[in-house]
Short mmCIF file of C-alpha atoms in Angstrom, two decimals:
data_model
loop_
_atom_site.label_atom_id
_atom_site.label_comp_id
_atom_site.label_asym_id
_atom_site.label_seq_id
_atom_site.Cartn_x
_atom_site.Cartn_y
_atom_site.Cartn_z
CA MET N 17 16.85 -3.75 -6.60
CA ARG N 18 13.31 -4.34 -7.82
CA PRO N 19 10.28 -2.02 -7.74
CA ALA N 20 7.23 -3.31 -5.93
CA ALA N 21 3.53 -2.65 -5.48
CA VAL N 22 2.45 -3.17 -1.85
CA PHE N 23 -1.24 -3.30 -0.98
CA ASP N 24 -3.14 -3.03 2.26
CA LEU N 25 -6.15 -5.36 2.41
CA ASP N 26 -9.05 -3.95 4.43
CA GLY N 27 -10.64 -0.88 2.87
CA THR N 28 -8.10 -1.03 0.03
CA LEU N 29 -8.47 -4.30 -1.86
CA VAL N 30 -11.64 -5.16 0.06
CA ARG N 31 -13.94 -2.16 -0.17
CA GLY N 32 -15.87 -0.62 2.67
CA THR N 33 -14.98 -2.83 5.63
CA SER N 34 -12.54 -5.47 6.85
CA ALA N 35 -12.35 -9.07 5.67
CA GLU N 36 -12.27 -10.18 9.31
CA ARG N 37 -15.59 -8.46 10.02
CA LEU N 38 -17.06 -10.28 7.05
CA LEU N 39 -15.52 -13.62 8.02
CA VAL N 40 -16.79 -13.79 11.61
CA PRO N 41 -20.54 -13.90 10.80
CA TRP N 42 -19.85 -16.16 7.82
CA LEU N 43 -18.04 -18.69 10.02
CA LEU N 44 -20.88 -18.40 12.53
CA ARG N 45 -23.36 -19.35 9.80
CA GLN N 46 -21.10 -22.26 8.86
CA ARG N 47 -21.10 -23.36 12.53
CA VAL N 48 -17.32 -23.21 12.64
CA ILE N 49 -17.47 -20.73 15.52
CA GLY N 50 -20.27 -20.34 18.01
CA VAL N 51 -21.70 -18.40 20.91
CA ARG N 52 -18.86 -19.41 23.24
CA GLN N 53 -16.20 -17.72 21.10
CA LEU N 54 -18.28 -14.60 20.51
CA ALA N 55 -19.11 -14.29 24.20
CA SER N 56 -15.44 -14.63 25.10
CA ALA N 57 -14.47 -11.90 22.63
CA ALA N 58 -17.23 -9.63 23.91
CA ALA N 59 -16.23 -10.16 27.54
CA LEU N 60 -12.62 -9.28 26.78
CA ALA N 61 -13.65 -6.15 24.86
CA ALA N 62 -15.80 -4.99 27.78
CA ALA N 63 -12.80 -5.23 30.10
CA TYR N 64 -10.63 -2.89 28.05
CA PRO N 65 -9.98 0.57 29.53
CA PHE N 66 -11.34 3.43 27.43
CA VAL N 67 -7.86 4.74 26.61
CA GLY N 68 -6.38 2.57 23.91
CA ARG N 69 -9.56 0.56 23.47
CA THR N 70 -9.64 0.77 19.67
CA ARG N 71 -6.18 -0.68 19.28
CA ALA N 72 -6.88 -3.33 21.91
CA ILE N 73 -10.07 -4.42 20.16
CA ARG N 74 -8.12 -4.93 16.97
CA ARG N 75 -5.94 -7.43 18.84
CA ASN N 76 -8.93 -9.32 20.27
CA LYS N 77 -9.09 -12.65 18.41
CA ARG N 78 -10.97 -14.71 20.96
CA TRP N 79 -13.69 -15.20 18.36
CA ILE N 80 -11.50 -17.93 16.87
CA SER N 81 -10.29 -19.56 20.10
CA GLY N 82 -10.59 -23.34 20.15
CA VAL N 83 -11.16 -23.60 16.39
CA PRO N 84 -9.00 -26.11 14.47
CA VAL N 85 -6.76 -24.51 11.87
CA ASP N 86 -7.99 -26.93 9.20
CA ALA N 87 -11.62 -26.04 9.87
CA VAL N 88 -10.90 -22.49 8.76
CA ALA N 89 -8.33 -23.19 6.05
CA SER N 90 -10.61 -25.65 4.27
CA ARG N 91 -13.32 -23.00 3.96
CA MET N 92 -11.32 -19.94 2.93
CA ASP N 93 -11.72 -20.47 -0.82
CA ARG N 94 -15.48 -20.68 -0.39
CA PHE N 95 -15.45 -17.53 1.76
CA LEU N 96 -13.55 -15.66 -0.93
CA ASP N 97 -16.01 -16.85 -3.58
CA GLU N 98 -19.19 -16.13 -1.62
CA VAL N 99 -18.26 -12.97 0.29
CA ILE N 100 -15.03 -11.27 -0.72
CA GLY N 101 -15.73 -11.77 -4.41
CA GLN N 102 -18.57 -9.27 -4.07
CA ARG N 103 -16.41 -6.66 -2.37
CA TRP N 104 -13.21 -6.33 -4.39
CA CYS N 105 -12.17 -2.75 -5.11
CA MET N 106 -11.91 -3.19 -8.86
CA PRO N 107 -9.87 -0.04 -9.60
CA ILE N 108 -7.19 -1.30 -7.19
CA LEU N 109 -7.21 -4.81 -8.64
CA THR N 110 -6.75 -3.23 -12.07
CA ARG N 111 -3.77 -1.22 -10.80
CA MET N 112 -2.29 -4.38 -9.32
CA GLU N 113 -2.40 -6.12 -12.69
CA GLU N 114 -1.00 -3.08 -14.49
CA LEU N 115 1.96 -2.84 -12.12
CA ARG N 116 2.56 -6.59 -12.25
CA ALA N 117 2.65 -6.36 -16.06
CA ARG N 118 5.27 -3.59 -15.75
CA GLY N 119 7.54 -5.90 -13.77
CA HIS N 120 6.70 -4.84 -10.20
CA ALA N 121 6.74 -7.47 -7.49
CA VAL N 122 3.34 -7.57 -5.77
CA PHE N 123 2.87 -7.92 -2.01
CA LEU N 124 0.06 -7.72 0.52
CA LEU N 125 0.90 -6.05 3.83
CA SER N 126 -1.95 -5.94 6.32
CA GLY N 127 -2.79 -6.00 10.00
CA ALA N 128 -5.49 -8.59 9.31
CA PRO N 129 -5.01 -12.19 10.51
CA ALA N 130 -2.42 -13.99 8.42
CA PHE N 131 -4.71 -16.84 7.42
CA ILE N 132 -7.07 -14.34 5.74
CA VAL N 133 -4.32 -12.38 3.99
CA GLU N 134 -2.56 -15.55 2.86
CA ALA N 135 -5.78 -16.87 1.30
CA VAL N 136 -6.30 -13.58 -0.54
CA GLY N 137 -2.66 -13.56 -1.60
CA ALA N 138 -2.95 -17.05 -3.06
CA ARG N 139 -6.09 -16.05 -4.94
CA LEU N 140 -4.42 -12.93 -6.37
CA ARG N 141 -1.09 -14.71 -7.09
CA VAL N 142 1.03 -12.19 -5.20
CA ASP N 143 4.75 -12.56 -4.58
CA GLY N 144 4.45 -12.47 -0.82
CA VAL N 145 2.33 -11.63 2.21
CA VAL N 146 3.05 -9.88 5.51
CA ALA N 147 0.25 -10.04 8.08
CA THR N 148 -0.55 -10.59 11.75
CA PRO N 149 0.17 -14.16 12.86
CA MET N 150 -2.30 -16.07 15.03
CA GLU N 151 -1.12 -18.26 17.88
CA THR N 152 -1.92 -21.97 17.64
CA ARG N 153 -1.44 -24.96 19.92
CA ASP N 154 -1.78 -28.48 18.57
CA SER N 155 -3.18 -27.03 15.31
CA VAL N 156 -5.93 -25.16 17.17
CA TYR N 157 -6.23 -21.36 17.38
CA THR N 158 -5.82 -20.02 20.92
CA GLY N 159 -7.47 -16.65 20.25
CA SER N 160 -4.21 -14.78 20.88
CA LEU N 161 -1.77 -13.16 18.50
CA GLY N 162 1.27 -15.18 17.55
CA GLY N 163 3.48 -12.17 16.91
CA THR N 164 3.44 -8.49 16.04
CA HIS N 165 0.15 -6.85 15.11
CA VAL N 166 1.06 -5.27 11.77
CA PHE N 167 -0.74 -1.97 12.39
CA ALA N 168 0.22 1.72 12.42
CA GLU N 169 3.92 2.10 13.26
CA ALA N 170 4.46 -1.67 13.03
CA LYS N 171 3.30 -1.58 9.42
CA LEU N 172 6.18 0.70 8.46
CA THR N 173 8.62 -1.51 10.35
CA ALA N 174 7.27 -4.55 8.50
CA LEU N 175 7.58 -2.75 5.17
CA ARG N 176 11.22 -1.88 5.80
CA ALA N 177 11.96 -5.49 6.72
CA LEU N 178 10.21 -6.68 3.56
CA ALA N 179 12.18 -4.23 1.42
CA ARG N 180 15.44 -5.39 2.98
CA ASP N 181 14.64 -9.09 2.66
CA ARG N 182 13.37 -8.86 -0.93
CA ASP N 183 15.80 -6.17 -2.12
CA LEU N 184 13.02 -3.75 -3.04
CA ASP N 185 13.53 -0.18 -4.22
CA LEU N 186 10.87 1.71 -2.25
CA ASP N 187 11.58 4.97 -4.08
CA ALA N 188 10.50 3.27 -7.30
CA SER N 189 7.63 1.40 -5.65
CA TRP N 190 3.90 1.97 -5.14
CA GLY N 191 2.00 1.74 -1.85
CA PHE N 192 -1.79 1.50 -1.51
CA ALA N 193 -3.72 1.98 1.73
CA ASP N 194 -6.87 3.57 3.13
CA HIS N 195 -6.43 4.57 6.77
CA LEU N 196 -5.01 7.59 8.56
CA THR N 197 -2.72 5.30 10.56
CA ASP N 198 -1.20 4.21 7.23
CA VAL N 199 0.42 7.62 6.62
CA PRO N 200 3.92 6.52 7.79
CA PHE N 201 3.60 3.38 5.63
CA LEU N 202 2.50 5.37 2.57
CA GLY N 203 5.21 7.96 3.11
CA ALA N 204 7.90 5.33 2.59
CA PHE N 205 7.02 4.89 -1.10
CA GLY N 206 8.02 6.91 -4.12
CA HIS N 207 4.39 6.62 -5.24
CA ALA N 208 1.57 6.59 -2.68
CA VAL N 209 -2.10 5.95 -3.43
CA VAL N 210 -4.86 6.45 -0.84
CA VAL N 211 -8.10 4.55 -1.35
CA SER N 212 -11.54 5.94 -0.46
CA PRO N 213 -9.95 8.06 2.28
CA SER N 214 -11.52 9.71 5.29
CA PRO N 215 -11.60 13.53 5.15
CA GLU N 216 -8.51 13.65 7.38
CA LEU N 217 -6.52 11.29 5.17
CA ARG N 218 -7.68 13.12 2.04
CA ARG N 219 -6.24 16.34 3.46
CA VAL N 220 -2.91 14.61 4.08
CA ALA N 221 -2.96 13.22 0.54
CA GLU N 222 -3.61 16.66 -0.92
CA GLU N 223 -0.81 18.20 1.15
CA ARG N 224 1.68 15.54 0.05
CA GLY N 225 0.54 15.23 -3.55
CA TRP N 226 -0.56 11.61 -3.20
CA GLU N 227 -2.98 10.04 -5.65
CA VAL N 228 -6.54 9.38 -4.42
CA VAL N 229 -8.63 6.50 -5.80
CA GLY N 230 -12.24 5.77 -4.87
CA CYS N 231 -14.26 2.57 -4.69
CA ASP N 232 -17.99 2.35 -5.16
CA ALA N 233 -18.97 1.49 -1.59
CA PRO N 234 -19.19 3.55 1.61
CA ARG N 235 -16.69 2.93 4.39
CA VAL N 236 -18.05 0.79 7.20
CA GLY N 237 -16.22 1.30 10.48
CA GLU N 238 -12.44 1.26 10.53
CA SER N 239 -10.06 -0.99 8.68
CA ALA N 240 -6.84 -2.55 9.76
#
């Protein structure tokens, strides 16, 4: 069995906010998406009942409906250069390289859309990626999920499947995440690190003896 280092993306590797929230206005400026997609996403969000609205909004991907897969894929390197490159959490990138040098397999595990996480994973040369798949038809995004939203409880389930498939020793592994819903995920590792946590998550970290690492940007909204 091999030790691993498993990293969340939003609020962990990308400081302060989510990569998806950064991508949407960037694609709008590139005229890849337009008013029709944004209006569709807004209309769906307005129809959600109050109870469970936050989780439902996270699953709302109508902003990309009708967009060819290639139109996004061909621009992801530029997006990483122009936008994400300014928002890396450098202490976490440093830890990634340190653990890689010590022989740990490196993975990204995030609830963000898979095409974002896969682009980041390729840039960072990770060993594998687990993320939320997007549904496509005829190489065009439908605006719906193509599988499980890797969030909260599903993130722990995905981690266990990853450990089984890649023969990982979680007791000897490191997990990095930033959100209160990541507590079950973090609790599966022998070494847990919380990144720029909310007060509630900081209290959990202190109670469990988890390491806390900060990044030099305030949190903006919630991350996946």
